[in-house]
Coordinates of C-alpha atoms and ligand atoms in Angstrom, one line a residue:
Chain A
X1425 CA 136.6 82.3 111.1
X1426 CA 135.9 84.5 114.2
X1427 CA 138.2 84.8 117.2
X1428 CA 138.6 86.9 119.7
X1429 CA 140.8 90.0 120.8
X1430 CA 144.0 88.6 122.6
X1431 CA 143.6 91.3 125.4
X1432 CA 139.4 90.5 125.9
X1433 CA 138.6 88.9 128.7
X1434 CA 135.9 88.4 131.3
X1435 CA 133.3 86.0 133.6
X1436 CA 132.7 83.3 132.0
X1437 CA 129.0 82.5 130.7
X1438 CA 128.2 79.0 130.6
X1439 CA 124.7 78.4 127.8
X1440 CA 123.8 76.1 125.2
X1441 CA 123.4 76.0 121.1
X1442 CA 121.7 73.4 119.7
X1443 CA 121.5 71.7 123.1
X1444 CA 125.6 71.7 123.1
X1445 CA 127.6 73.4 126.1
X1446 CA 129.3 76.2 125.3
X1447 CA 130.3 79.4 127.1
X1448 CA 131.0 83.1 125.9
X1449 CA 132.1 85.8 128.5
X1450 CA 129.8 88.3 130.0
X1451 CA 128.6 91.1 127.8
X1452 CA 129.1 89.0 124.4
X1453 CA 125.7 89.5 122.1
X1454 CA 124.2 86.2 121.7
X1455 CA 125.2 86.6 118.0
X1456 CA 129.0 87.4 119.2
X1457 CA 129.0 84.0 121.0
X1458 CA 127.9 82.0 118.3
X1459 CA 130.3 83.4 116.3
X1460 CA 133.0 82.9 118.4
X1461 CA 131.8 79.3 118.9
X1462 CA 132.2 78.9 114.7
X1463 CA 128.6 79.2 113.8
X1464 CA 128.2 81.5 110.8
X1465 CA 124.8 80.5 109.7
X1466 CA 122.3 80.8 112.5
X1467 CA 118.8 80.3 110.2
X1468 CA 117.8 78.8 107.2
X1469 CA 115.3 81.6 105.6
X1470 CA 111.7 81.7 106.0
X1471 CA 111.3 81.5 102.0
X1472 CA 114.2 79.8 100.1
X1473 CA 115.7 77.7 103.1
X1474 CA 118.9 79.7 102.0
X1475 CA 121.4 79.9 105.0
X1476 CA 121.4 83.0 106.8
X1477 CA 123.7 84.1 109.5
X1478 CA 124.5 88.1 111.1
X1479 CA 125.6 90.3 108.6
X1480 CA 124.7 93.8 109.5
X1481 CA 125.3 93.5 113.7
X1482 CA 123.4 96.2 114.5
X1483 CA 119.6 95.2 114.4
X1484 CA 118.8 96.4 110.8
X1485 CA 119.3 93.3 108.8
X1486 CA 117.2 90.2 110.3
X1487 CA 119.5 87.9 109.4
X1488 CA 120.5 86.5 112.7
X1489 CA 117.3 85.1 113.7
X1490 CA 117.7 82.1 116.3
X1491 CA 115.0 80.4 119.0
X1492 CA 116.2 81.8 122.5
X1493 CA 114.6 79.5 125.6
X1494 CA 112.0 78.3 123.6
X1495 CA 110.7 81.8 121.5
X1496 CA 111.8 81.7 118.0
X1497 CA 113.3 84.8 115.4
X1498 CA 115.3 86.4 118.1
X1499 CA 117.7 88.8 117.1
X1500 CA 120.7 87.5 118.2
X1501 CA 122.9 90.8 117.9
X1502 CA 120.7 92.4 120.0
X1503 CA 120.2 90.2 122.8
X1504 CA 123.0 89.8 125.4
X1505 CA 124.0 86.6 126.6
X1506 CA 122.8 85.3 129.5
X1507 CA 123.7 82.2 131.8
X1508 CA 122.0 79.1 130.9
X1509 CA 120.7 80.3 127.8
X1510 CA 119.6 77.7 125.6
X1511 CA 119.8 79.1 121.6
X1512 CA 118.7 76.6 119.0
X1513 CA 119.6 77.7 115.0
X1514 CA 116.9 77.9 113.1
X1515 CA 115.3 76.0 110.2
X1516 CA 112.4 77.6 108.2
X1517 CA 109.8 79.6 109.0
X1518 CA 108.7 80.1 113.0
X1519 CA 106.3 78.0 114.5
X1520 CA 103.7 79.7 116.0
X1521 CA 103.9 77.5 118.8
X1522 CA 107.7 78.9 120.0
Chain B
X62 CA 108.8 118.0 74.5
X63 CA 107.8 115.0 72.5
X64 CA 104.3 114.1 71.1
X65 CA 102.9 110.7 71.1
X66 CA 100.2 108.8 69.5
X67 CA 97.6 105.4 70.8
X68 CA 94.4 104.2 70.3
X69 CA 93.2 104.0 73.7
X70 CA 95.7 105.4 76.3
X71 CA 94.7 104.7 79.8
X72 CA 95.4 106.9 82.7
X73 CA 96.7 105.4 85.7
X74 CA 99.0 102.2 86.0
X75 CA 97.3 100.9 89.3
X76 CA 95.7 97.5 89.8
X77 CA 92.2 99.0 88.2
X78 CA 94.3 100.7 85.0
X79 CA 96.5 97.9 84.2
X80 CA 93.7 95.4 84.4
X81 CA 91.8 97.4 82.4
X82 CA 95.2 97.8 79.6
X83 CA 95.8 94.1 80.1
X84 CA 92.9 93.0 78.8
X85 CA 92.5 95.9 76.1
X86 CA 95.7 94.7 74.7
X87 CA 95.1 91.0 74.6
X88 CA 92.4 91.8 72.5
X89 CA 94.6 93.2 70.1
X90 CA 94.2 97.2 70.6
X91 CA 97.1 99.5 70.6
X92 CA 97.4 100.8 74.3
X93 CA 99.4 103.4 76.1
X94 CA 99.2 103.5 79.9
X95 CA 100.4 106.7 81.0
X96 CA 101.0 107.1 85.1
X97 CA 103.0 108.9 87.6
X98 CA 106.4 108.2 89.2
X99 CA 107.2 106.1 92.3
X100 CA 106.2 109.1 94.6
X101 CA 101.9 108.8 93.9
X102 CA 99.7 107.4 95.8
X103 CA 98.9 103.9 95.3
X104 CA 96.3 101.6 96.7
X105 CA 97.6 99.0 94.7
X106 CA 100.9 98.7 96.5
X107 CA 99.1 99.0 100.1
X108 CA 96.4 96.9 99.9
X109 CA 95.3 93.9 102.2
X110 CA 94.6 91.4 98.9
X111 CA 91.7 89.9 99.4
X112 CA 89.0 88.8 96.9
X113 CA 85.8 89.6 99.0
X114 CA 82.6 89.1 98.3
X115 CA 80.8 89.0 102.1
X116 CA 78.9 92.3 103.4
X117 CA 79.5 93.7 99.1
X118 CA 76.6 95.4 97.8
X119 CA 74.4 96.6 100.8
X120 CA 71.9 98.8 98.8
X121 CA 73.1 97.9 95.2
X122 CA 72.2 94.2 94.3
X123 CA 73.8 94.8 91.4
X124 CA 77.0 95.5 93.2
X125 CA 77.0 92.0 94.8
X126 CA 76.1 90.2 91.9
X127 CA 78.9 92.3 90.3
X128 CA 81.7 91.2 93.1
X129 CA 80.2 87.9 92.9
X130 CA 80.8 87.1 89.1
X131 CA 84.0 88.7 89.7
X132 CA 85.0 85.7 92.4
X133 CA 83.8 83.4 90.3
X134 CA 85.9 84.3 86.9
X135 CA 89.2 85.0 88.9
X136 CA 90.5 81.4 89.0
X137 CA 90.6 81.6 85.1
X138 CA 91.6 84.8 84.8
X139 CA 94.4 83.9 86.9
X140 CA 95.0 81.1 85.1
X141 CA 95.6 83.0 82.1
X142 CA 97.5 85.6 83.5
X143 CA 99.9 83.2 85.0
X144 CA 100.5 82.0 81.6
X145 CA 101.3 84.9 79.7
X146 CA 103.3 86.8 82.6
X147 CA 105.0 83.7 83.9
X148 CA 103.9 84.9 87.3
X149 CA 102.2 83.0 90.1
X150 CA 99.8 84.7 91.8
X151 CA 99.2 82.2 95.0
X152 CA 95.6 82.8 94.4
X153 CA 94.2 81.0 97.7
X154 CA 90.2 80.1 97.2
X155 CA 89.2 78.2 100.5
X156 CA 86.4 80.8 101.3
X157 CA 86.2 83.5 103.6
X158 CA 85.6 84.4 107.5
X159 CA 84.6 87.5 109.4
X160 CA 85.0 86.9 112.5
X161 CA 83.3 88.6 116.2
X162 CA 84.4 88.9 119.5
X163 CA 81.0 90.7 120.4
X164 CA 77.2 89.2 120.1
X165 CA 76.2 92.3 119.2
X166 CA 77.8 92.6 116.2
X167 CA 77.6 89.0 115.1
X168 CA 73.7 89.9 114.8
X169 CA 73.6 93.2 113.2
X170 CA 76.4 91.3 110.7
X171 CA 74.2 88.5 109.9
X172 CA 71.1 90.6 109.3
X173 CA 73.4 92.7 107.3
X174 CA 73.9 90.0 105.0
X175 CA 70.6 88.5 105.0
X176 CA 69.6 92.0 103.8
X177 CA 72.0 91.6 100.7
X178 CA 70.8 88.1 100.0
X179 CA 67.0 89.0 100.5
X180 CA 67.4 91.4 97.6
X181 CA 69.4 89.7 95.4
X182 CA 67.8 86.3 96.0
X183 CA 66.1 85.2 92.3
X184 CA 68.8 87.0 90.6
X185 CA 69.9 84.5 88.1
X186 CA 73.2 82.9 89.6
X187 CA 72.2 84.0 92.9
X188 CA 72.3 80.8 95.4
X189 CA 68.8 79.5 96.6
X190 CA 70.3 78.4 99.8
X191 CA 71.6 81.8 100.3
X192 CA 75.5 83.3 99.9
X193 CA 76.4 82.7 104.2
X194 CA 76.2 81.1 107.0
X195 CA 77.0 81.9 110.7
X196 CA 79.0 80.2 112.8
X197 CA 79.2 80.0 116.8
X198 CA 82.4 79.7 118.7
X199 CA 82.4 76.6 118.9
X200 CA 82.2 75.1 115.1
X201 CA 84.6 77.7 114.5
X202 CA 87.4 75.6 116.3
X203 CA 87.1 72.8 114.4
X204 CA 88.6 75.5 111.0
X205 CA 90.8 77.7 113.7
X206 CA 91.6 75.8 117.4
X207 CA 93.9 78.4 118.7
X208 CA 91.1 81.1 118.5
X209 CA 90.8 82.8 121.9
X210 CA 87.4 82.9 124.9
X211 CA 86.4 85.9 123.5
X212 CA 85.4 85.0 120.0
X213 CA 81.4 84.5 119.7
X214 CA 81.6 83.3 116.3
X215 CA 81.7 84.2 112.6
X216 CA 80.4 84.6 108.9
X217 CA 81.2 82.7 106.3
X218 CA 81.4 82.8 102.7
X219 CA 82.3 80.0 100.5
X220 CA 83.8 82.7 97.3
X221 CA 85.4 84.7 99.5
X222 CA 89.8 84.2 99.0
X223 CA 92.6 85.9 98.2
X224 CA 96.1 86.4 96.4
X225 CA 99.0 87.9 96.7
X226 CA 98.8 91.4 95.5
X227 CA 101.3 92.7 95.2
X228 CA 102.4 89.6 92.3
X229 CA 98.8 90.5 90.6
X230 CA 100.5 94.1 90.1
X231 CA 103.8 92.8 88.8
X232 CA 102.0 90.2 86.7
X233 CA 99.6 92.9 84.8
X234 CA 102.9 94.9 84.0
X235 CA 104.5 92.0 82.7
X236 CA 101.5 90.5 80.7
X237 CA 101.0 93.9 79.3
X238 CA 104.1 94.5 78.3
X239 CA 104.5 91.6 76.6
X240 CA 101.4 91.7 74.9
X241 CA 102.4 94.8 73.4
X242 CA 101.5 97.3 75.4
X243 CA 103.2 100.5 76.4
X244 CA 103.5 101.2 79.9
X245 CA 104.9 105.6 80.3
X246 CA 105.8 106.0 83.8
X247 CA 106.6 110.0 85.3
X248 CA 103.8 110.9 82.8
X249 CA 101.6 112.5 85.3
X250 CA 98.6 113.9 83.3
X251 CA 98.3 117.8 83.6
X252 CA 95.5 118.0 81.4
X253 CA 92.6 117.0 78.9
X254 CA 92.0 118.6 75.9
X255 CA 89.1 117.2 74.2
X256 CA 88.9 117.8 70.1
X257 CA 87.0 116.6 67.1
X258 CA 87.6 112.5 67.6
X259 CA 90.6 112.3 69.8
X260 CA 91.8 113.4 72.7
X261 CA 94.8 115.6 73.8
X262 CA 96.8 114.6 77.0
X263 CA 99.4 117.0 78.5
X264 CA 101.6 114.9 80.6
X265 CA 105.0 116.7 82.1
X266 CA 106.9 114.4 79.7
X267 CA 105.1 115.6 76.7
X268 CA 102.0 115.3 75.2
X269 CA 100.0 111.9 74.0
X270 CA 96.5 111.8 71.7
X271 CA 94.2 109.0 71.5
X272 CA 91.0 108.3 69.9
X273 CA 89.9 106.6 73.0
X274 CA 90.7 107.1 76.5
X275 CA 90.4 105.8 80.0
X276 CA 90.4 107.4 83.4
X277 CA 92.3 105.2 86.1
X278 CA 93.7 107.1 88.0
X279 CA 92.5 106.5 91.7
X280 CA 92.0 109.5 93.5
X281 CA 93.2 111.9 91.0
X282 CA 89.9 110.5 88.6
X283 CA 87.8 113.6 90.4
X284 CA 89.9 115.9 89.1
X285 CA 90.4 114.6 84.9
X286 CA 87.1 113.5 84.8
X287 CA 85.7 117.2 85.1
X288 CA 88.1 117.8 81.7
X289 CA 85.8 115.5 80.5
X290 CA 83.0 116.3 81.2
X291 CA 82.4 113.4 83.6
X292 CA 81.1 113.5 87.6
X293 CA 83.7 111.2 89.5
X294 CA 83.1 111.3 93.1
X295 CA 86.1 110.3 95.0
X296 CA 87.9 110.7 97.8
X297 CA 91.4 109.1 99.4
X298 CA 90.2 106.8 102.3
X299 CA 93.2 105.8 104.8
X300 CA 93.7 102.4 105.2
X301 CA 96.4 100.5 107.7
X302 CA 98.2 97.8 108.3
X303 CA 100.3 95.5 110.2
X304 CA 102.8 93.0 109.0
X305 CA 104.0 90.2 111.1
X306 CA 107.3 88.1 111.2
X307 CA 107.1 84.8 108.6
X308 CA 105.7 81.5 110.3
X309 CA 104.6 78.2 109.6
X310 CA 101.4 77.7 108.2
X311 CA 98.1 78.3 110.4
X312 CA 95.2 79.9 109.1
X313 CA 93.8 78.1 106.1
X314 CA 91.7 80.7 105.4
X315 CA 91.2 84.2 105.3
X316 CA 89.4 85.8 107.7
X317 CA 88.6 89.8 107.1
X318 CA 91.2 92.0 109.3
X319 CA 94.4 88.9 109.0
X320 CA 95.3 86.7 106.1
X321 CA 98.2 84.7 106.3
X322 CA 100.3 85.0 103.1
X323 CA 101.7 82.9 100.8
X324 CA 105.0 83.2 102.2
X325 CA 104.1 83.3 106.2
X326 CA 103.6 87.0 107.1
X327 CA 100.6 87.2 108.8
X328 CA 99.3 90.9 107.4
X329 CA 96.6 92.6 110.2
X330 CA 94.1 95.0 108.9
X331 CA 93.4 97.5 108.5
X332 CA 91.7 100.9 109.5
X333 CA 89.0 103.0 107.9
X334 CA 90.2 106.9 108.1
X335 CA 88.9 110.1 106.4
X336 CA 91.9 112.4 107.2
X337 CA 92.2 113.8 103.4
X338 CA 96.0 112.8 101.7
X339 CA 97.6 112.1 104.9
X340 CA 99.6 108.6 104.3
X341 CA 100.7 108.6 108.5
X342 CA 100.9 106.1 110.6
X343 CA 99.3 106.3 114.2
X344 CA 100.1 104.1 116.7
X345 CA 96.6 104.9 118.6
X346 CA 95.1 103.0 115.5
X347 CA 97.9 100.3 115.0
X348 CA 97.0 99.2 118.7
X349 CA 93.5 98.7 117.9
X350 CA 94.4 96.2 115.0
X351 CA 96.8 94.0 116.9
X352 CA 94.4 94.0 120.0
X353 CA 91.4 92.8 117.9
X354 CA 94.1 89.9 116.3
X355 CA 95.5 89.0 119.8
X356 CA 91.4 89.0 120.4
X357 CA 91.1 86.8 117.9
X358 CA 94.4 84.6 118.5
X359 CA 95.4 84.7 121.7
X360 CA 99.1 83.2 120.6
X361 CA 99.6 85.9 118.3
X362 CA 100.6 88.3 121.4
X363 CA 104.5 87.0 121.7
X364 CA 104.7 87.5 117.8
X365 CA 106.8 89.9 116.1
X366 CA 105.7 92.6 113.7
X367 CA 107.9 93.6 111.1
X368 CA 106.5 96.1 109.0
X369 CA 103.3 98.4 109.0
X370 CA 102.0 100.8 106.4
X371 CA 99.1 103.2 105.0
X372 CA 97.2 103.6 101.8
X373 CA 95.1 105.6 100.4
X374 CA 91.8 103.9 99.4
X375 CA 89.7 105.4 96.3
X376 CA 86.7 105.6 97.5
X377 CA 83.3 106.4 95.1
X378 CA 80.7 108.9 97.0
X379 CA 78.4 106.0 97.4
X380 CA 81.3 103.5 98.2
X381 CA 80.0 101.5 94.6
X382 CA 82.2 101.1 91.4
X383 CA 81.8 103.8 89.0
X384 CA 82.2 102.7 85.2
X385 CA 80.8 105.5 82.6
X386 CA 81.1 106.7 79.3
X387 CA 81.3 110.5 79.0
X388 CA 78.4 111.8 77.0
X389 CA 79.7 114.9 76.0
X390 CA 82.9 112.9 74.5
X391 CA 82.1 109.8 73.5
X392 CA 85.4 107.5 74.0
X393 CA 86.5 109.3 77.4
X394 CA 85.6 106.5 79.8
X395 CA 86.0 106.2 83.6
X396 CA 86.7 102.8 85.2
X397 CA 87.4 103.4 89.1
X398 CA 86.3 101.6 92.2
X399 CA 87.8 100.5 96.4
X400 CA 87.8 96.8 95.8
X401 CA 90.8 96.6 92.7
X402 CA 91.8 93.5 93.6
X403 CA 88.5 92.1 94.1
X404 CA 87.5 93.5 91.0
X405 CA 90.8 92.9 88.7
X406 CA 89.0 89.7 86.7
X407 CA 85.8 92.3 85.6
X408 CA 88.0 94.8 84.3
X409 CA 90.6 92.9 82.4
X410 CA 87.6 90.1 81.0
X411 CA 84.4 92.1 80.9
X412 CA 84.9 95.9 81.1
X413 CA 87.9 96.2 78.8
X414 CA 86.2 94.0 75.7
X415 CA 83.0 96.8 76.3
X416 CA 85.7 99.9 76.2
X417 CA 87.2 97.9 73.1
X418 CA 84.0 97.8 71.4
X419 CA 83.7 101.7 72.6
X420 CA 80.3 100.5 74.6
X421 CA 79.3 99.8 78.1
X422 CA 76.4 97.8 78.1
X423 CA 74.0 97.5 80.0
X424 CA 75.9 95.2 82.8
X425 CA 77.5 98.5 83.4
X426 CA 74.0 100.2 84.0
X427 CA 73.8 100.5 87.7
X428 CA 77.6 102.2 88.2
X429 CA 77.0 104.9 85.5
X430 CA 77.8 108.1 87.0
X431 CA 73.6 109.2 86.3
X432 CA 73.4 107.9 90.0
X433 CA 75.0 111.0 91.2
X434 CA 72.9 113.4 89.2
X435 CA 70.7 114.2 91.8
X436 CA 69.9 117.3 94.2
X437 CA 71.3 116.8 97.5
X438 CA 69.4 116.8 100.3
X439 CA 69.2 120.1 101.7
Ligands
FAD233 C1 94.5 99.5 103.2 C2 93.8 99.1 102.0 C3 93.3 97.8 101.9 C4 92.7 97.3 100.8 N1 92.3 96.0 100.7 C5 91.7 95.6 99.6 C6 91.3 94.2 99.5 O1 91.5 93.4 100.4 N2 90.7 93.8 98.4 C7 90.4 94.6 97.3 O2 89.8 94.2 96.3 N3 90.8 95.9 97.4 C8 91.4 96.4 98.5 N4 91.8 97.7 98.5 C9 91.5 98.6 97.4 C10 92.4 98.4 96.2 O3 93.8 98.5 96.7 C11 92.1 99.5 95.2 O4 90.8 99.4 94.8 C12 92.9 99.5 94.0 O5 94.3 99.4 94.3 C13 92.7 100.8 93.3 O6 93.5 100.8 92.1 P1 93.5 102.1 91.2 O7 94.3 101.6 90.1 O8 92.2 102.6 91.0 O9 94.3 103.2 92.1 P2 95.7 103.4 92.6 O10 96.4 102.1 93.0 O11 95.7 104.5 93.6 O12 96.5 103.8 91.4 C14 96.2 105.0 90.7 C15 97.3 105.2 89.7 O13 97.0 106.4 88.9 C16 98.2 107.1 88.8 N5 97.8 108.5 88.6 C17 97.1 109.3 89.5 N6 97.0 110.5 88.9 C18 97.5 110.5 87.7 C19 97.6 111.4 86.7 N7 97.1 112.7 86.8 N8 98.3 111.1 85.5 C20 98.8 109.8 85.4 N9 98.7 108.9 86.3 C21 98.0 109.2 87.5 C22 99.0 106.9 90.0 O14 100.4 107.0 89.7 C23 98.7 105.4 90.3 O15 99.6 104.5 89.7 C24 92.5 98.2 99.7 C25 93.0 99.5 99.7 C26 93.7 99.9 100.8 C27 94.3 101.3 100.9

């Protein structure tokens, strides 16, 4: 559904979702990158299991909750992309353990 | 303005008020709760839901035994309630820890409570064995392995559990409601006017009388109970609290300051503050929670919180429950106490039948307001 801007452009981040490679460009939001990749749901909620994915962008809503590197219910708007990133969606509530 | 009529209207829709009209109205009387708007204070929106029985009734035997009949008949009252709200309350009843990260106050805990149970012990109900039991470090891993080197160990107590609170509020609305009952919101009571047999109530949406009437109304209970002629000693007591991200399942049991809820928020409690009406949040104090819970569960420092909050305890002058009947109006009754939760089961199953039958008996004895009617020291 997403795509990006003809004119964007930039070094090329090379990271991981659900353990496939994928790359975004430098500066993308971890939720931007996903996106682009053709993720809309990120999470399945906490309570219902009802699929979840950005909706707000800007930090307020919760909804983009992913596992960066191993520590689950990141924000993924607010987190920029990094190289060898690995983001897993998520399913359910956190695990203390992550 | 318009003018209104009940049998018994009750004054305050908090946990303590709509227990009390819940249980009024499933025995067939004709009630009118009458509370404020969504700006009042509310303990029963900010409360930490726990149904605690450990450490109640230091001083008051009566108290204890009080709290602990209340434990005991809250599975059925739940029960009930469930059924005629169509509510579930998550009530969670695997007993209760307090937990230490300081010899010290292990000790002065235990003897605490073994000063409880010494004077309640012969009290018909009353355990022989005793109502506790301590626990060092090391048992306590085998309930809670992620707990951290600085935990010494921990009370326990097997009636201690809890609920989720904030459904036990939505569910007495409900039941009430549809047991008849007439719930009158943005009706803050101005004033009392006692006459021959009934009561008038000035509320700033008009005016209600009743033949019976009952003060629930938290902190504002001070205040109306002087209209009739009663001695209500209370005061707001600031409570906080922490709220955590959801996660899976990991404590099974309560445990005093952090309960895992029924939908994974861990909720961290919660401070003890005399600073008057202010409903603030401080940060100084906030700290102090979370450390004492990373203290506790070492793994809890990479977790998120989500939410914090204050509330406004009601807190009696003795900290005990205060139920009374006025003497100079007979049918103006007080029903106010800190532990509303706790305490919901009592009101709606035992204290609401005695207001029904326009008696307290002498169950009620020990919280009559007499207690206060003493010089004070000088
Ligand atoms: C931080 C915190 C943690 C707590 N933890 C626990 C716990 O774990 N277990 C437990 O058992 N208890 C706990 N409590 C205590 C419990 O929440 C209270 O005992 C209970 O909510 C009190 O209920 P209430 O109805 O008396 O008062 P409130 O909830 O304060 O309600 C009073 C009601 O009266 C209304 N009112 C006030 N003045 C008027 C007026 N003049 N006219 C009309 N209406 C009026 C208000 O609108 C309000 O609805 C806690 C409290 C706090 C603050």
């Amino acid at each position: 559904m997403f795509q990006r801007l003809p004119d964007i452009s930039g070094t090329t981040v090379h990271f991981s979702i659900d353990g496939k490679p994928t790359t975004g460009i430098e500066g993308d939001s971890v939720a931007a990158a996903l996106l682009v990749a053709g993720h809309n749901a990120f999470r399945t909620t906490a309570v219902s299991g009802a699929e979840r994915g950005p909706y707000c962008l800007m930090g307020a809503c919760h909804d983009c909750y992913v596992e960066i590197d191993g520590t689950a219910n990141q924000q993924a708007c607010r987190i920029r992309l990094r190289d060898g990133m690995s983001v897993l969606t998520q399913h359910g509530k956190r695990d203390l353990g992550r | 303005m318009r003018s209104d009529k009940a049998n018994t209207v009750v004054i305050g829709g908090g946990l303590v008020g709509m227990a009390t009209a819940y249980g009024l109205v499933r025995d067939g009387v004709d009630v009118a709760v009458l509370d404020e708007g969504d700006l009042a204070y509310r303990a029963s929106r900010g409360n930490f839901a726990l149904i605690w029985v450990q450490g109640k009734g230091a001083g008051l035997p009566p108290y204890t035994m009080w709290t602990r009949q209340s434990a005991t008949i809250w599975p059925e009252f739940a029960r009930e309630l469930e059924d005629v709200s169509g509510v579930e309350l998550h009530l969670s009843q695997p007993g209760g820890f307090n937990i230490s990260l300081d010899e010290g106050a292990l000790g002065r805990r235990a003897a605490m409570l073994q000063r409880i149970d010494d004077a309640c012990r012969g009290l018909p109900g009353f355990p022989a064995e005793g109502s506790f039991s301590v626990i060092d470090a090391n048992e306590l891993r085998k309930y809670f392995p992620e707990i951290g080197p600085e935990v010494v160990g921990a009370t326990f107590n097997p009636l201690d559990r809890h609920v989720n609170s904030l459904l036990l509020f939505r569910a007495l609305h409900i039941a009430f409601k549809k047991l008849g009952g007439r719930y009158l919101p943005n009706h803050k009571t101005a004033t009392i006017t006692p006459g021959n047999a009934s009561f008038d109530i000035a509320t700033e949406k008009g005016s209600v009388s009743a033949s019976s009437l009952v003060l629930a109304a938290g902190i504002d209970n001070g205040r109306l109970g002087k209209m009739v002629g009663l001695n209500v000693p209370v005061r707001p007591q600031r409570g906080q609290i922490l709220v955590t991200e959801k996660m899976k399942p990991f404590l099974r049991h309560p445990i005093q300051t952090l309960r895992q809820t029924n939908e994974g928020g861990l909720q961290i409690g919660d401070s003890v503050e005399e600073v008057g009406h202010d409903l603030g949040l401080r940060l100084g104090v906030l700290s102090v929670l979370a450390r004492r819970a990373v203290g506790i569960f070492p793994h809890l420092k990479n977790v998120n919180v989500v939410r914090s909050w204050s509330a406004l305890r009601v807190m009696t002058q003795d900290g005990y429950p205060i139920y009374d009947e006025s003497r100079d109006h007979p049918g103006a009754f007080v029903c106010t106490c800190h532990s509303g939760v706790t305490l919901a089961a009592m009101h709606a199953n035992v204290v609401a039948p005695m207001i029904k039958l326009r008696r307290l008996d002498d169950a009620c004895g020990a919280f009559s307001t007499q207690r206060f009617h003493v010089p004070a020291a000088a």
